[in-house]
Amino acid sequence: SSVISMIEVFYDAKVYADVTKWNVESVENMNRMFYLSSSFNKRLRGVWDTRSVNDSALFNDKSDLSESNSPF
């Protein structure tokens, strides 16, 4: 994949898509990727290759998501 930024990709969205097969190996920034998101229930740890990510503030207090869904 050539995508390097996924900032606020799911901003204020209900996430039902199966993103487990996404190729994120080139992504460097996932800051606020799930900001204000809800309804996401997929385990990403061990599924996504996040070795290139240097900004990973995916989750925050404004999200209904849990750290157990984090790819880190």
PDB file of N, CA and C in Angstrom:
ATOM      1  N   SER A   1       0.837  -1.190   0.000  1.00  0.00           N
ATOM      2  CA  SER A   1       0.000   0.000   0.000  1.00  0.00           C
ATOM      3  C   SER A   1       0.876   1.246   0.000  1.00  0.00           C
ATOM      4  N   SER A   2       0.415   2.300  -0.636  1.00  0.00           N
ATOM      5  CA  SER A   2       1.171   3.547  -0.665  1.00  0.00           C
ATOM      6  C   SER A   2       0.575   4.607   0.260  1.00  0.00           C
ATOM      7  N   VAL A   3      -0.471   4.281   0.984  1.00  0.00           N
ATOM      8  CA  VAL A   3      -1.086   5.212   1.921  1.00  0.00           C
ATOM      9  C   VAL A   3      -0.163   5.391   3.115  1.00  0.00           C
ATOM     10  N   ILE A   4       0.122   6.654   3.484  1.00  0.00           N
ATOM     11  CA  ILE A   4       0.988   6.894   4.638  1.00  0.00           C
ATOM     12  C   ILE A   4       0.261   7.588   5.789  1.00  0.00           C
ATOM     13  N   SER A   5      -0.928   8.120   5.539  1.00  0.00           N
ATOM     14  CA  SER A   5      -1.678   8.798   6.591  1.00  0.00           C
ATOM     15  C   SER A   5      -3.119   8.305   6.630  1.00  0.00           C
ATOM     16  N   MET A   6      -3.566   7.991   7.843  1.00  0.00           N
ATOM     17  CA  MET A   6      -4.958   7.593   8.038  1.00  0.00           C
ATOM     18  C   MET A   6      -5.589   8.455   9.134  1.00  0.00           C
ATOM     19  N   ILE A   7      -5.167   9.712   9.178  1.00  0.00           N
ATOM     20  CA  ILE A   7      -5.671  10.649  10.184  1.00  0.00           C
ATOM     21  C   ILE A   7      -7.186  10.796  10.024  1.00  0.00           C
ATOM     22  N   GLU A   8      -7.904  10.542  11.122  1.00  0.00           N
ATOM     23  CA  GLU A   8      -9.363  10.723  11.204  1.00  0.00           C
ATOM     24  C   GLU A   8     -10.144  10.005  10.104  1.00  0.00           C
ATOM     25  N   VAL A   9      -9.662   8.879   9.634  1.00  0.00           N
ATOM     26  CA  VAL A   9     -10.345   8.119   8.575  1.00  0.00           C
ATOM     27  C   VAL A   9     -11.790   7.803   8.960  1.00  0.00           C
ATOM     28  N   PHE A  10     -12.001   7.421  10.209  1.00  0.00           N
ATOM     29  CA  PHE A  10     -13.352   7.065  10.656  1.00  0.00           C
ATOM     30  C   PHE A  10     -13.909   8.118  11.617  1.00  0.00           C
ATOM     31  N   TYR A  11     -13.579   9.371  11.391  1.00  0.00           N
ATOM     32  CA  TYR A  11     -14.031  10.467  12.247  1.00  0.00           C
ATOM     33  C   TYR A  11     -15.551  10.458  12.381  1.00  0.00           C
ATOM     34  N   ASP A  12     -16.020  10.360  13.614  1.00  0.00           N
ATOM     35  CA  ASP A  12     -17.450  10.438  13.936  1.00  0.00           C
ATOM     36  C   ASP A  12     -18.298   9.472  13.098  1.00  0.00           C
ATOM     37  N   ALA A  13     -17.789   8.272  12.897  1.00  0.00           N
ATOM     38  CA  ALA A  13     -18.484   7.303  12.042  1.00  0.00           C
ATOM     39  C   ALA A  13     -18.819   6.024  12.806  1.00  0.00           C
ATOM     40  N   LYS A  14     -19.843   5.351  12.358  1.00  0.00           N
ATOM     41  CA  LYS A  14     -20.129   4.001  12.816  1.00  0.00           C
ATOM     42  C   LYS A  14     -19.356   3.082  11.880  1.00  0.00           C
ATOM     43  N   VAL A  15     -18.462   2.306  12.431  1.00  0.00           N
ATOM     44  CA  VAL A  15     -17.564   1.502  11.614  1.00  0.00           C
ATOM     45  C   VAL A  15     -18.034   0.054  11.598  1.00  0.00           C
ATOM     46  N   TYR A  16     -18.579  -0.355  10.484  1.00  0.00           N
ATOM     47  CA  TYR A  16     -19.051  -1.727  10.322  1.00  0.00           C
ATOM     48  C   TYR A  16     -18.182  -2.514   9.342  1.00  0.00           C
ATOM     49  N   ALA A  17     -17.351  -1.837   8.599  1.00  0.00           N
ATOM     50  CA  ALA A  17     -16.519  -2.483   7.573  1.00  0.00           C
ATOM     51  C   ALA A  17     -15.505  -3.432   8.206  1.00  0.00           C
ATOM     52  N   ASP A  18     -15.174  -4.479   7.485  1.00  0.00           N
ATOM     53  CA  ASP A  18     -14.124  -5.395   7.923  1.00  0.00           C
ATOM     54  C   ASP A  18     -12.795  -4.846   7.426  1.00  0.00           C
ATOM     55  N   VAL A  19     -12.095  -4.157   8.300  1.00  0.00           N
ATOM     56  CA  VAL A  19     -10.827  -3.540   7.930  1.00  0.00           C
ATOM     57  C   VAL A  19      -9.634  -4.445   8.256  1.00  0.00           C
ATOM     58  N   THR A  20      -9.907  -5.645   8.714  1.00  0.00           N
ATOM     59  CA  THR A  20      -8.822  -6.546   9.113  1.00  0.00           C
ATOM     60  C   THR A  20      -7.925  -6.954   7.952  1.00  0.00           C
ATOM     61  N   LYS A  21      -8.418  -6.868   6.743  1.00  0.00           N
ATOM     62  CA  LYS A  21      -7.613  -7.256   5.586  1.00  0.00           C
ATOM     63  C   LYS A  21      -6.917  -6.064   4.913  1.00  0.00           C
ATOM     64  N   TRP A  22      -7.073  -4.883   5.478  1.00  0.00           N
ATOM     65  CA  TRP A  22      -6.417  -3.709   4.929  1.00  0.00           C
ATOM     66  C   TRP A  22      -4.908  -3.841   5.051  1.00  0.00           C
ATOM     67  N   ASN A  23      -4.186  -3.425   4.020  1.00  0.00           N
ATOM     68  CA  ASN A  23      -2.732  -3.393   4.049  1.00  0.00           C
ATOM     69  C   ASN A  23      -2.306  -2.016   4.553  1.00  0.00           C
ATOM     70  N   VAL A  24      -1.831  -1.955   5.779  1.00  0.00           N
ATOM     71  CA  VAL A  24      -1.436  -0.681   6.385  1.00  0.00           C
ATOM     72  C   VAL A  24       0.067  -0.625   6.648  1.00  0.00           C
ATOM     73  N   GLU A  25       0.822  -1.467   5.991  1.00  0.00           N
ATOM     74  CA  GLU A  25       2.256  -1.561   6.274  1.00  0.00           C
ATOM     75  C   GLU A  25       3.040  -0.287   5.979  1.00  0.00           C
ATOM     76  N   SER A  26       2.544   0.609   5.123  1.00  0.00           N
ATOM     77  CA  SER A  26       3.230   1.863   4.802  1.00  0.00           C
ATOM     78  C   SER A  26       2.709   3.050   5.606  1.00  0.00           C
ATOM     79  N   VAL A  27       1.660   2.843   6.379  1.00  0.00           N
ATOM     80  CA  VAL A  27       1.037   3.943   7.130  1.00  0.00           C
ATOM     81  C   VAL A  27       1.963   4.392   8.258  1.00  0.00           C
ATOM     82  N   GLU A  28       2.200   5.706   8.309  1.00  0.00           N
ATOM     83  CA  GLU A  28       3.041   6.304   9.341  1.00  0.00           C
ATOM     84  C   GLU A  28       2.226   7.031  10.404  1.00  0.00           C
ATOM     85  N   ASN A  29       1.026   7.468  10.049  1.00  0.00           N
ATOM     86  CA  ASN A  29       0.231   8.254  10.985  1.00  0.00           C
ATOM     87  C   ASN A  29      -1.203   7.731  11.057  1.00  0.00           C
ATOM     88  N   MET A  30      -1.591   7.276  12.248  1.00  0.00           N
ATOM     89  CA  MET A  30      -2.953   6.814  12.502  1.00  0.00           C
ATOM     90  C   MET A  30      -3.611   7.676  13.580  1.00  0.00           C
ATOM     91  N   ASN A  31      -3.131   8.906  13.715  1.00  0.00           N
ATOM     92  CA  ASN A  31      -3.630   9.796  14.751  1.00  0.00           C
ATOM     93  C   ASN A  31      -5.132  10.036  14.598  1.00  0.00           C
ATOM     94  N   ARG A  32      -5.855   9.848  15.676  1.00  0.00           N
ATOM     95  CA  ARG A  32      -7.313  10.052  15.734  1.00  0.00           C
ATOM     96  C   ARG A  32      -8.058   9.270  14.646  1.00  0.00           C
ATOM     97  N   MET A  33      -7.544   8.155  14.239  1.00  0.00           N
ATOM     98  CA  MET A  33      -8.161   7.359  13.183  1.00  0.00           C
ATOM     99  C   MET A  33      -9.611   6.997  13.507  1.00  0.00           C
ATOM    100  N   PHE A  34      -9.876   6.718  14.774  1.00  0.00           N
ATOM    101  CA  PHE A  34     -11.228   6.353  15.203  1.00  0.00           C
ATOM    102  C   PHE A  34     -11.856   7.429  16.090  1.00  0.00           C
ATOM    103  N   TYR A  35     -11.473   8.682  15.915  1.00  0.00           N
ATOM    104  CA  TYR A  35     -11.972   9.776  16.740  1.00  0.00           C
ATOM    105  C   TYR A  35     -13.492   9.881  16.646  1.00  0.00           C
ATOM    106  N   LEU A  36     -14.159   9.848  17.774  1.00  0.00           N
ATOM    107  CA  LEU A  36     -15.625   9.913  17.902  1.00  0.00           C
ATOM    108  C   LEU A  36     -16.353   8.745  17.219  1.00  0.00           C
ATOM    109  N   SER A  37     -15.641   7.694  16.902  1.00  0.00           N
ATOM    110  CA  SER A  37     -16.249   6.534  16.225  1.00  0.00           C
ATOM    111  C   SER A  37     -16.965   5.627  17.205  1.00  0.00           C
ATOM    112  N   SER A  38     -17.823   4.804  16.653  1.00  0.00           N
ATOM    113  CA  SER A  38     -18.525   3.817  17.463  1.00  0.00           C
ATOM    114  C   SER A  38     -18.802   2.572  16.629  1.00  0.00           C
ATOM    115  N   SER A  39     -19.243   1.549  17.287  1.00  0.00           N
ATOM    116  CA  SER A  39     -19.694   0.302  16.643  1.00  0.00           C
ATOM    117  C   SER A  39     -18.580  -0.529  16.010  1.00  0.00           C
ATOM    118  N   PHE A  40     -17.334  -0.262  16.358  1.00  0.00           N
ATOM    119  CA  PHE A  40     -16.247  -1.056  15.803  1.00  0.00           C
ATOM    120  C   PHE A  40     -15.905  -2.180  16.761  1.00  0.00           C
ATOM    121  N   ASN A  41     -15.899  -3.430  16.273  1.00  0.00           N
ATOM    122  CA  ASN A  41     -15.644  -4.560  17.152  1.00  0.00           C
ATOM    123  C   ASN A  41     -14.779  -5.615  16.453  1.00  0.00           C
ATOM    124  N   LYS A  42     -13.642  -5.183  15.938  1.00  0.00           N
ATOM    125  CA  LYS A  42     -12.707  -6.111  15.297  1.00  0.00           C
ATOM    126  C   LYS A  42     -11.370  -6.044  16.018  1.00  0.00           C
ATOM    127  N   ARG A  43     -10.764  -7.188  16.218  1.00  0.00           N
ATOM    128  CA  ARG A  43      -9.440  -7.217  16.834  1.00  0.00           C
ATOM    129  C   ARG A  43      -8.396  -6.965  15.751  1.00  0.00           C
ATOM    130  N   LEU A  44      -7.551  -5.961  15.975  1.00  0.00           N
ATOM    131  CA  LEU A  44      -6.533  -5.592  14.996  1.00  0.00           C
ATOM    132  C   LEU A  44      -5.116  -5.955  15.442  1.00  0.00           C
ATOM    133  N   ARG A  45      -4.929  -6.186  16.732  1.00  0.00           N
ATOM    134  CA  ARG A  45      -3.594  -6.540  17.228  1.00  0.00           C
ATOM    135  C   ARG A  45      -3.154  -7.859  16.608  1.00  0.00           C
ATOM    136  N   GLY A  46      -1.974  -7.856  15.991  1.00  0.00           N
ATOM    137  CA  GLY A  46      -1.457  -9.055  15.349  1.00  0.00           C
ATOM    138  C   GLY A  46      -1.999  -9.257  13.938  1.00  0.00           C
ATOM    139  N   VAL A  47      -2.923  -8.390  13.515  1.00  0.00           N
ATOM    140  CA  VAL A  47      -3.518  -8.485  12.185  1.00  0.00           C
ATOM    141  C   VAL A  47      -2.902  -7.434  11.264  1.00  0.00           C
ATOM    142  N   TRP A  48      -2.827  -6.199  11.729  1.00  0.00           N
ATOM    143  CA  TRP A  48      -2.234  -5.116  10.956  1.00  0.00           C
ATOM    144  C   TRP A  48      -0.741  -5.045  11.211  1.00  0.00           C
ATOM    145  N   ASP A  49       0.049  -4.791  10.175  1.00  0.00           N
ATOM    146  CA  ASP A  49       1.480  -4.550  10.299  1.00  0.00           C
ATOM    147  C   ASP A  49       1.664  -3.058  10.559  1.00  0.00           C
ATOM    148  N   THR A  50       1.941  -2.694  11.811  1.00  0.00           N
ATOM    149  CA  THR A  50       2.016  -1.289  12.203  1.00  0.00           C
ATOM    150  C   THR A  50       3.444  -0.831  12.494  1.00  0.00           C
ATOM    151  N   ARG A  51       4.416  -1.543  11.984  1.00  0.00           N
ATOM    152  CA  ARG A  51       5.823  -1.200  12.263  1.00  0.00           C
ATOM    153  C   ARG A  51       6.220   0.174  11.751  1.00  0.00           C
ATOM    154  N   SER A  52       5.550   0.714  10.748  1.00  0.00           N
ATOM    155  CA  SER A  52       5.898   2.032  10.199  1.00  0.00           C
ATOM    156  C   SER A  52       5.198   3.188  10.915  1.00  0.00           C
ATOM    157  N   VAL A  53       4.230   2.885  11.758  1.00  0.00           N
ATOM    158  CA  VAL A  53       3.442   3.928  12.422  1.00  0.00           C
ATOM    159  C   VAL A  53       4.279   4.634  13.493  1.00  0.00           C
ATOM    160  N   ASN A  54       4.320   5.967  13.396  1.00  0.00           N
ATOM    161  CA  ASN A  54       5.036   6.748  14.405  1.00  0.00           C
ATOM    162  C   ASN A  54       4.108   7.667  15.192  1.00  0.00           C
ATOM    163  N   ASP A  55       2.867   7.787  14.792  1.00  0.00           N
ATOM    164  CA  ASP A  55       1.865   8.541  15.545  1.00  0.00           C
ATOM    165  C   ASP A  55       0.615   7.680  15.616  1.00  0.00           C
ATOM    166  N   SER A  56       0.339   7.186  16.812  1.00  0.00           N
ATOM    167  CA  SER A  56      -0.709   6.172  16.931  1.00  0.00           C
ATOM    168  C   SER A  56      -1.767   6.489  17.972  1.00  0.00           C
ATOM    169  N   ALA A  57      -2.158   7.737  18.085  1.00  0.00           N
ATOM    170  CA  ALA A  57      -3.214   8.112  19.021  1.00  0.00           C
ATOM    171  C   ALA A  57      -4.567   7.754  18.411  1.00  0.00           C
ATOM    172  N   LEU A  58      -4.788   6.465  18.183  1.00  0.00           N
ATOM    173  CA  LEU A  58      -6.011   5.978  17.538  1.00  0.00           C
ATOM    174  C   LEU A  58      -7.263   6.246  18.359  1.00  0.00           C
ATOM    175  N   PHE A  59      -7.162   5.955  19.629  1.00  0.00           N
ATOM    176  CA  PHE A  59      -8.315   6.002  20.518  1.00  0.00           C
ATOM    177  C   PHE A  59      -8.166   7.165  21.486  1.00  0.00           C
ATOM    178  N   ASN A  60      -9.272   7.659  21.979  1.00  0.00           N
ATOM    179  CA  ASN A  60      -9.247   8.754  22.934  1.00  0.00           C
ATOM    180  C   ASN A  60     -10.522   8.712  23.757  1.00  0.00           C
ATOM    181  N   ASP A  61     -10.667   9.645  24.657  1.00  0.00           N
ATOM    182  CA  ASP A  61     -11.846   9.652  25.527  1.00  0.00           C
ATOM    183  C   ASP A  61     -13.119  10.055  24.796  1.00  0.00           C
ATOM    184  N   LYS A  62     -13.034  10.397  23.540  1.00  0.00           N
ATOM    185  CA  LYS A  62     -14.213  10.772  22.755  1.00  0.00           C
ATOM    186  C   LYS A  62     -14.677   9.629  21.852  1.00  0.00           C
ATOM    187  N   SER A  63     -14.260   8.421  22.164  1.00  0.00           N
ATOM    188  CA  SER A  63     -14.589   7.275  21.320  1.00  0.00           C
ATOM    189  C   SER A  63     -15.247   6.186  22.151  1.00  0.00           C
ATOM    190  N   ASP A  64     -16.150   5.451  21.532  1.00  0.00           N
ATOM    191  CA  ASP A  64     -16.767   4.315  22.204  1.00  0.00           C
ATOM    192  C   ASP A  64     -15.934   3.046  22.053  1.00  0.00           C
ATOM    193  N   LEU A  65     -14.816   3.140  21.378  1.00  0.00           N
ATOM    194  CA  LEU A  65     -13.980   1.980  21.117  1.00  0.00           C
ATOM    195  C   LEU A  65     -13.101   1.659  22.314  1.00  0.00           C
ATOM    196  N   SER A  66     -12.629   0.428  22.359  1.00  0.00           N
ATOM    197  CA  SER A  66     -11.802   0.029  23.488  1.00  0.00           C
ATOM    198  C   SER A  66     -10.373  -0.235  23.050  1.00  0.00           C
ATOM    199  N   GLU A  67      -9.456  -0.159  23.978  1.00  0.00           N
ATOM    200  CA  GLU A  67      -8.052  -0.438  23.694  1.00  0.00           C
ATOM    201  C   GLU A  67      -7.844  -1.882  23.246  1.00  0.00           C
ATOM    202  N   SER A  68      -8.766  -2.764  23.560  1.00  0.00           N
ATOM    203  CA  SER A  68      -8.621  -4.164  23.134  1.00  0.00           C
ATOM    204  C   SER A  68      -8.715  -4.305  21.616  1.00  0.00           C
ATOM    205  N   ASN A  69      -9.242  -3.285  20.936  1.00  0.00           N
ATOM    206  CA  ASN A  69      -9.312  -3.294  19.477  1.00  0.00           C
ATOM    207  C   ASN A  69      -8.063  -2.698  18.827  1.00  0.00           C
ATOM    208  N   SER A  70      -7.171  -2.152  19.637  1.00  0.00           N
ATOM    209  CA  SER A  70      -5.984  -1.480  19.117  1.00  0.00           C
ATOM    210  C   SER A  70      -5.027  -2.448  18.437  1.00  0.00           C
ATOM    211  N   PRO A  71      -4.416  -2.020  17.328  1.00  0.00           N
ATOM    212  CA  PRO A  71      -3.445  -2.874  16.659  1.00  0.00           C
ATOM    213  C   PRO A  71      -2.071  -2.853  17.325  1.00  0.00           C
ATOM    214  N   PHE A  72      -1.904  -2.068  18.391  1.00  0.00           N
ATOM    215  CA  PHE A  72      -0.598  -1.938  19.045  1.00  0.00           C
ATOM    216  C   PHE A  72      -0.549  -2.693  20.341  1.00  0.00           C
TER     217      PHE A  72
END
